[in-house]
Amino acid sequence: MIPSRAVIALGGNAMTAPDGSARPDDQRSALTAAMEHVADLIAGGTEVVITHGNGPQVGNLLVKNELAADVVPPVTLDWCGAQTQATIGFTIADALESALARRGRPRPVSAVVTRTLVDAADPAFDRPAKPVGRYLPRREAERFAALGQDWADFGERGWRRVVPSPQPREILDAPAVRALLAAGVVPVAAGGGGVPVARDGSGTLHGVQAVLDKDRTAALLACALGAEALVIATDVPCAVLDYGTAAARPIGRTTAGELRAHLTGGHFAEGSMGPKVEAAVRFVEAGGRRAVITGLDGVAAGLAGRAGTVVEPDPRP
């Protein structure tokens, strides 16, 4: 059965050209193609909420920070996240509304600049480890380190900025997303994992210098909205055990318990498939009916349980 409500998490491949370039025209073309798949789902009767990554876009803003640092003050990561949410969000809205109109199923689409709450005491803030932006020679990296940034030596490739990546705790703007759904609007929300915010001692919210994993936030968003399914659309058709070895084998239909055992066993890299698998497992363990990891062209079949890595609850004793 096709779930009635699903959160679709678009990976970077849905927003860049096949070679990874992220010029504005590349992003518009890629998102236009991606929205054809999403429009098919909506036309088929599934209520959809869209979320997305923003790595290439934030990377571009960081390069602008670097090049203009002596002219205008660099903007913080929370600002970068908010700016890219808005840019990607309105581009998705334009593309999806057009795709739905061509199918004779016009629907409004609206992007919500979404805040995601993190714990100010999250250990990630003491150990910045998430690389962002481009590689630079040591001398240039030291210039930005003098501005208070953390940079790490990545060997022959150069130095790269590293930032905290705390766990997402709450989607603060979930009520706005629910209101849009109730009004018949297709929401685009929590892009790039959301703008990371924390509370100070008085309870006041403020943005923090961090990036959030968009798949982990997607699982949190899906739970907050009562979605039946979470689809993580990436650049491969499914998760794979023993990836890159002669023993590699794809994972089709599985349970949350089985997949968590593989995750604990170290089968999935933290910088690639690991967060996707973790998000899928978290969602199903929290009560979701089905999580799917698949390519964009497999989203509809994945929702029906016929393509990709399909994660379902463990059988009851």
CSV table of N, CA, C and O in Angstrom, one decimal, residues 76-166:
chain,number,residue,atom,x,y,z
A,76,THR,N,27.7,34.0,9.4
A,76,THR,CA,27.8,32.8,10.1
A,76,THR,C,27.0,31.7,9.5
A,76,THR,O,26.2,31.8,8.6
A,77,LEU,N,27.3,30.4,10.0
A,77,LEU,CA,26.7,29.3,9.4
A,77,LEU,C,25.2,29.2,9.5
A,77,LEU,O,24.6,28.7,8.6
A,78,ASP,N,24.7,29.7,10.6
A,78,ASP,CA,23.2,29.7,10.7
A,78,ASP,C,22.6,30.6,9.6
A,78,ASP,O,21.6,30.3,9.0
A,79,TRP,N,23.3,31.7,9.3
A,79,TRP,CA,22.8,32.6,8.2
A,79,TRP,C,22.9,31.9,6.9
A,79,TRP,O,22.0,32.0,6.0
A,80,CYS,N,24.0,31.2,6.7
A,80,CYS,CA,24.2,30.4,5.4
A,80,CYS,C,23.1,29.4,5.3
A,80,CYS,O,22.5,29.2,4.2
A,81,GLY,N,22.7,28.7,6.4
A,81,GLY,CA,21.7,27.8,6.3
A,81,GLY,C,20.3,28.4,5.9
A,81,GLY,O,19.6,27.9,5.1
A,82,ALA,N,20.0,29.5,6.5
A,82,ALA,CA,18.8,30.2,6.3
A,82,ALA,C,18.7,30.7,4.8
A,82,ALA,O,17.7,30.5,4.1
A,83,GLN,N,19.8,31.3,4.3
A,83,GLN,CA,19.8,31.8,3.0
A,83,GLN,C,19.6,30.6,2.0
A,83,GLN,O,18.9,30.8,1.0
A,84,THR,N,20.3,29.5,2.2
A,84,THR,CA,20.2,28.4,1.2
A,84,THR,C,18.8,27.7,1.3
A,84,THR,O,18.3,27.3,0.3
A,85,GLN,N,18.2,27.7,2.5
A,85,GLN,CA,16.9,27.1,2.6
A,85,GLN,C,15.9,28.0,1.7
A,85,GLN,O,15.1,27.4,1.0
A,86,ALA,N,16.0,29.3,1.8
A,86,ALA,CA,15.1,30.1,1.0
A,86,ALA,C,15.4,30.0,-0.5
A,86,ALA,O,14.4,29.9,-1.3
A,87,THR,N,16.6,30.0,-0.9
A,87,THR,CA,17.0,29.9,-2.3
A,87,THR,C,16.5,28.6,-2.9
A,87,THR,O,15.8,28.5,-4.0
A,88,ILE,N,16.9,27.5,-2.3
A,88,ILE,CA,16.5,26.2,-2.8
A,88,ILE,C,14.9,26.0,-2.7
A,88,ILE,O,14.3,25.4,-3.6
A,89,GLY,N,14.4,26.5,-1.6
A,89,GLY,CA,12.9,26.3,-1.4
A,89,GLY,C,12.1,27.0,-2.4
A,89,GLY,O,11.1,26.4,-2.9
A,90,PHE,N,12.4,28.2,-2.8
A,90,PHE,CA,11.6,28.9,-3.8
A,90,PHE,C,11.8,28.2,-5.2
A,90,PHE,O,10.9,28.2,-6.0
A,91,THR,N,13.0,27.7,-5.4
A,91,THR,CA,13.3,27.0,-6.7
A,91,THR,C,12.5,25.7,-6.8
A,91,THR,O,11.9,25.4,-7.8
A,92,ILE,N,12.4,25.0,-5.7
A,92,ILE,CA,11.6,23.8,-5.6
A,92,ILE,C,10.1,24.1,-5.9
A,92,ILE,O,9.4,23.5,-6.6
A,93,ALA,N,9.7,25.2,-5.2
A,93,ALA,CA,8.2,25.6,-5.3
A,93,ALA,C,7.9,25.9,-6.7
A,93,ALA,O,6.8,25.4,-7.2
A,94,ASP,N,8.7,26.7,-7.4
A,94,ASP,CA,8.4,27.0,-8.8
A,94,ASP,C,8.4,25.7,-9.7
A,94,ASP,O,7.4,25.6,-10.5
A,95,ALA,N,9.4,24.9,-9.5
A,95,ALA,CA,9.4,23.7,-10.4
A,95,ALA,C,8.3,22.7,-10.1
A,95,ALA,O,7.7,22.1,-11.0
A,96,LEU,N,8.0,22.5,-8.8
A,96,LEU,CA,6.9,21.5,-8.5
A,96,LEU,C,5.5,22.1,-8.8
A,96,LEU,O,4.7,21.3,-9.3
A,97,GLU,N,5.3,23.4,-8.6
A,97,GLU,CA,4.0,23.9,-9.0
A,97,GLU,C,3.8,23.7,-10.6
A,97,GLU,O,2.7,23.4,-11.0
A,98,SER,N,4.8,23.9,-11.3
A,98,SER,CA,4.7,23.8,-12.8
A,98,SER,C,4.5,22.3,-13.1
A,98,SER,O,3.6,22.0,-14.0
A,99,ALA,N,5.2,21.4,-12.5
A,99,ALA,CA,5.0,20.0,-12.8
A,99,ALA,C,3.6,19.5,-12.4
A,99,ALA,O,3.0,18.7,-13.1
A,100,LEU,N,3.1,20.0,-11.3
A,100,LEU,CA,1.7,19.6,-10.9
A,100,LEU,C,0.7,20.2,-11.9
A,100,LEU,O,-0.3,19.5,-12.2
A,101,ALA,N,0.9,21.4,-12.3
A,101,ALA,CA,-0.1,22.0,-13.3
A,101,ALA,C,-0.1,21.2,-14.6
A,101,ALA,O,-1.2,21.0,-15.2
A,102,ARG,N,1.1,20.8,-15.1
A,102,ARG,CA,1.1,20.0,-16.3
A,102,ARG,C,0.3,18.7,-16.2
A,102,ARG,O,-0.1,18.1,-17.1
A,103,ARG,N,0.2,18.2,-14.9
A,103,ARG,CA,-0.5,16.9,-14.7
A,103,ARG,C,-2.0,17.2,-14.4
A,103,ARG,O,-2.8,16.2,-14.1
A,104,GLY,N,-2.4,18.4,-14.5
A,104,GLY,CA,-3.8,18.7,-14.2
A,104,GLY,C,-4.1,18.6,-12.7
A,104,GLY,O,-5.3,18.5,-12.3
A,105,ARG,N,-3.1,18.7,-11.8
A,105,ARG,CA,-3.3,18.6,-10.4
A,105,ARG,C,-2.7,19.8,-9.7
A,105,ARG,O,-1.7,19.7,-8.9
A,106,PRO,N,-3.1,21.0,-10.0
A,106,PRO,CA,-2.4,22.2,-9.4
A,106,PRO,C,-2.5,22.2,-7.9
A,106,PRO,O,-3.6,22.0,-7.3
A,107,ARG,N,-1.4,22.6,-7.3
A,107,ARG,CA,-1.3,22.7,-5.8
A,107,ARG,C,-0.3,23.8,-5.5
A,107,ARG,O,0.7,23.9,-6.1
A,108,PRO,N,-0.6,24.6,-4.5
A,108,PRO,CA,0.4,25.6,-4.1
A,108,PRO,C,1.5,24.9,-3.3
A,108,PRO,O,1.3,23.8,-2.6
A,109,VAL,N,2.7,25.4,-3.4
A,109,VAL,CA,3.9,24.9,-2.8
A,109,VAL,C,4.6,26.0,-2.0
A,109,VAL,O,4.7,27.1,-2.6
A,110,SER,N,5.0,25.8,-0.8
A,110,SER,CA,5.5,26.9,0.0
A,110,SER,C,6.7,26.4,0.8
A,110,SER,O,6.7,25.3,1.4
A,111,ALA,N,7.8,27.2,0.9
A,111,ALA,CA,9.0,26.9,1.6
A,111,ALA,C,8.9,27.6,3.0
A,111,ALA,O,8.6,28.8,3.1
A,112,VAL,N,9.3,26.8,4.0
A,112,VAL,CA,9.4,27.4,5.4
A,112,VAL,C,10.8,27.4,5.8
A,112,VAL,O,11.5,26.4,5.8
A,113,VAL,N,11.3,28.6,6.1
A,113,VAL,CA,12.7,28.7,6.7
A,113,VAL,C,12.6,28.1,8.1
A,113,VAL,O,12.0,28.8,9.0
A,114,THR,N,13.1,26.9,8.3
A,114,THR,CA,12.8,26.1,9.5
A,114,THR,C,14.0,26.1,10.4
A,114,THR,O,15.2,25.9,10.0
A,115,ARG,N,13.7,26.3,11.7
A,115,ARG,CA,14.7,26.2,12.8
A,115,ARG,C,14.7,24.9,13.4
A,115,ARG,O,13.6,24.3,13.7
A,116,THR,N,15.8,24.3,13.7
A,116,THR,CA,16.0,23.0,14.4
A,116,THR,C,16.7,23.2,15.7
A,116,THR,O,17.8,23.8,15.7
A,117,LEU,N,16.1,22.8,16.8
A,117,LEU,CA,16.7,23.0,18.1
A,117,LEU,C,17.8,22.0,18.3
A,117,LEU,O,17.6,20.8,18.0
A,118,VAL,N,18.9,22.4,18.9
A,118,VAL,CA,20.0,21.5,19.3
A,118,VAL,C,20.3,21.9,20.7
A,118,VAL,O,19.9,22.9,21.3
A,119,ASP,N,21.0,20.9,21.4
A,119,ASP,CA,21.4,21.1,22.8
A,119,ASP,C,22.7,21.9,22.8
A,119,ASP,O,23.7,21.5,22.2
A,120,ALA,N,22.7,23.1,23.5
A,120,ALA,CA,24.0,23.8,23.6
A,120,ALA,C,25.1,23.1,24.2
A,120,ALA,O,26.3,23.4,24.0
A,121,ALA,N,24.8,22.0,25.0
A,121,ALA,CA,25.8,21.2,25.6
A,121,ALA,C,26.1,20.0,24.8
A,121,ALA,O,26.8,19.1,25.3
A,122,ASP,N,25.7,19.9,23.6
A,122,ASP,CA,26.0,18.7,22.8
A,122,ASP,C,27.5,18.6,22.7
A,122,ASP,O,28.2,19.6,22.4
A,123,PRO,N,28.1,17.4,22.9
A,123,PRO,CA,29.5,17.2,22.8
A,123,PRO,C,30.1,17.6,21.5
A,123,PRO,O,31.3,17.9,21.4
A,124,ALA,N,29.3,17.6,20.4
A,124,ALA,CA,29.9,18.0,19.1
A,124,ALA,C,30.5,19.4,19.1
A,124,ALA,O,31.4,19.7,18.3
A,125,PHE,N,30.0,20.3,20.0
A,125,PHE,CA,30.5,21.6,20.0
A,125,PHE,C,31.9,21.7,20.5
A,125,PHE,O,32.7,22.6,20.3
A,126,ASP,N,32.3,20.7,21.3
A,126,ASP,CA,33.7,20.6,21.8
A,126,ASP,C,34.6,19.9,20.8
A,126,ASP,O,35.8,19.9,21.0
A,127,ARG,N,34.1,19.2,19.8
A,127,ARG,CA,34.9,18.5,18.9
A,127,ARG,C,34.4,18.8,17.4
A,127,ARG,O,33.8,17.9,16.8
A,128,PRO,N,34.7,20.0,16.9
A,128,PRO,CA,34.3,20.2,15.5
A,128,PRO,C,34.9,19.3,14.6
A,128,PRO,O,36.1,19.1,14.6
A,129,ALA,N,34.1,18.5,13.8
A,129,ALA,CA,34.7,17.5,12.9
A,129,ALA,C,34.1,17.4,11.5
A,129,ALA,O,34.6,16.7,10.7
A,130,LYS,N,33.0,18.2,11.3
A,130,LYS,CA,32.3,18.1,10.0
A,130,LYS,C,33.0,19.1,9.0
A,130,LYS,O,33.0,20.3,9.2
A,131,PRO,N,33.6,18.5,8.0
A,131,PRO,CA,34.3,19.4,7.0
A,131,PRO,C,33.3,20.2,6.2
A,131,PRO,O,32.3,19.6,5.7
A,132,VAL,N,33.5,21.5,5.9
A,132,VAL,CA,32.7,22.3,5.1
A,132,VAL,C,33.5,23.2,4.2
A,132,VAL,O,34.7,23.5,4.6
A,133,GLY,N,33.0,23.6,3.1
A,133,GLY,CA,33.7,24.5,2.2
A,133,GLY,C,34.9,23.8,1.4
A,133,GLY,O,35.0,22.6,1.4
A,134,ARG,N,35.7,24.6,0.9
A,134,ARG,CA,36.8,24.1,0.0
A,134,ARG,C,38.1,23.9,0.7
A,134,ARG,O,38.3,24.4,1.9
A,135,TYR,N,39.0,23.3,0.1
A,135,TYR,CA,40.4,23.1,0.6
A,135,TYR,C,41.2,24.3,0.3
A,135,TYR,O,41.1,24.9,-0.8
A,136,LEU,N,42.0,24.7,1.3
A,136,LEU,CA,42.9,25.9,1.1
A,136,LEU,C,44.3,25.6,1.6
A,136,LEU,O,44.5,24.7,2.4
A,137,PRO,N,45.3,26.3,1.0
A,137,PRO,CA,46.7,26.2,1.6
A,137,PRO,C,46.7,26.6,3.0
A,137,PRO,O,45.8,27.4,3.5
A,138,ARG,N,47.7,26.2,3.7
A,138,ARG,CA,47.8,26.5,5.2
A,138,ARG,C,47.8,28.0,5.5
A,138,ARG,O,47.1,28.4,6.4
A,139,ARG,N,48.5,28.8,4.7
A,139,ARG,CA,48.5,30.2,5.0
A,139,ARG,C,47.2,30.8,5.0
A,139,ARG,O,46.8,31.6,5.9
A,140,GLU,N,46.4,30.5,4.0
A,140,GLU,CA,45.0,31.0,3.9
A,140,GLU,C,44.1,30.5,5.0
A,140,GLU,O,43.3,31.2,5.6
A,141,ALA,N,44.3,29.2,5.3
A,141,ALA,CA,43.5,28.7,6.4
A,141,ALA,C,43.8,29.4,7.8
A,141,ALA,O,42.9,29.6,8.6
A,142,GLU,N,45.1,29.7,8.0
A,142,GLU,CA,45.5,30.4,9.2
A,142,GLU,C,44.8,31.7,9.3
A,142,GLU,O,44.5,32.2,10.4
A,143,ARG,N,44.6,32.4,8.2
A,143,ARG,CA,43.9,33.7,8.2
A,143,ARG,C,42.5,33.6,8.7
A,143,ARG,O,42.1,34.4,9.5
A,144,PHE,N,41.8,32.5,8.3
A,144,PHE,CA,40.5,32.4,8.8
A,144,PHE,C,40.4,31.8,10.3
A,144,PHE,O,39.5,32.1,11.0
A,145,ALA,N,41.5,31.0,10.6
A,145,ALA,CA,41.6,30.5,12.0
A,145,ALA,C,41.7,31.7,12.9
A,145,ALA,O,41.2,31.7,14.1
A,146,ALA,N,42.4,32.8,12.5
A,146,ALA,CA,42.6,33.9,13.3
A,146,ALA,C,41.2,34.7,13.6
A,146,ALA,O,41.1,35.5,14.5
A,147,LEU,N,40.2,34.4,12.7
A,147,LEU,CA,38.9,35.0,12.9
A,147,LEU,C,38.1,34.1,13.8
A,147,LEU,O,36.9,34.4,14.1
A,148,GLY,N,38.7,33.0,14.4
A,148,GLY,CA,37.9,32.2,15.3
A,148,GLY,C,37.4,30.9,14.7
A,148,GLY,O,36.7,30.1,15.4
A,149,GLN,N,37.7,30.6,13.5
A,149,GLN,CA,37.2,29.4,12.9
A,149,GLN,C,38.2,28.2,13.2
A,149,GLN,O,39.3,28.4,13.5
A,150,ASP,N,37.7,27.0,13.1
A,150,ASP,CA,38.5,25.8,13.3
A,150,ASP,C,38.8,25.2,11.9
A,150,ASP,O,37.9,25.0,11.0
A,151,TRP,N,40.1,24.9,11.7
A,151,TRP,CA,40.5,24.3,10.4
A,151,TRP,C,41.4,23.1,10.7
A,151,TRP,O,42.0,23.0,11.7
A,152,ALA,N,41.3,22.1,9.8
A,152,ALA,CA,42.1,20.9,10.0
A,152,ALA,C,42.9,20.5,8.7
A,152,ALA,O,42.5,20.9,7.6
A,153,ASP,N,44.0,19.9,9.0
A,153,ASP,CA,44.9,19.5,7.9
A,153,ASP,C,44.5,18.2,7.3
A,153,ASP,O,44.4,17.2,8.0
A,154,PHE,N,44.1,18.2,6.0
A,154,PHE,CA,43.7,17.0,5.3
A,154,PHE,C,44.8,16.5,4.3
A,154,PHE,O,44.5,15.8,3.3
A,155,GLY,N,46.1,16.8,4.7
A,155,GLY,CA,47.2,16.2,3.9
A,155,GLY,C,47.4,16.9,2.6
A,155,GLY,O,47.3,18.1,2.5
A,156,GLU,N,47.6,16.1,1.6
A,156,GLU,CA,48.0,16.7,0.3
A,156,GLU,C,46.9,17.6,-0.3
A,156,GLU,O,47.2,18.5,-1.1
A,157,ARG,N,45.6,17.4,0.1
A,157,ARG,CA,44.5,18.2,-0.5
A,157,ARG,C,44.5,19.6,0.1
A,157,ARG,O,43.9,20.5,-0.4
A,158,GLY,N,45.1,19.7,1.3
A,158,GLY,CA,45.1,21.0,1.9
A,158,GLY,C,44.4,21.1,3.2
A,158,GLY,O,44.2,20.0,3.9
A,159,TRP,N,44.0,22.3,3.6
A,159,TRP,CA,43.3,22.5,4.9
A,159,TRP,C,41.8,22.8,4.6
A,159,TRP,O,41.5,23.3,3.6
A,160,ARG,N,41.0,22.3,5.5
A,160,ARG,CA,39.5,22.6,5.3
A,160,ARG,C,38.9,22.9,6.7
A,160,ARG,O,39.3,22.4,7.7
A,161,ARG,N,37.9,23.8,6.6
A,161,ARG,CA,37.2,24.2,7.8
A,161,ARG,C,36.4,23.0,8.4
A,161,ARG,O,35.8,22.2,7.6
A,162,VAL,N,36.4,22.9,9.7
A,162,VAL,CA,35.6,21.9,10.4
A,162,VAL,C,34.7,22.6,11.4
A,162,VAL,O,35.1,23.5,12.0
A,163,VAL,N,33.5,22.1,11.5
A,163,VAL,CA,32.5,22.7,12.3
A,163,VAL,C,31.7,21.6,13.1
A,163,VAL,O,31.7,20.5,12.7
A,164,PRO,N,31.1,22.0,14.2
A,164,PRO,CA,30.3,21.0,14.9
A,164,PRO,C,29.0,20.6,14.1
A,164,PRO,O,28.5,21.3,13.3
A,165,SER,N,28.6,19.3,14.4
A,165,SER,CA,27.4,18.8,13.8
A,165,SER,C,26.6,18.1,14.9
A,165,SER,O,26.6,16.9,15.0
A,166,PRO,N,25.9,18.9,15.7
A,166,PRO,CA,25.2,18.3,16.8
A,166,PRO,C,23.9,17.6,16.4
A,166,PRO,O,23.5,17.7,15.2
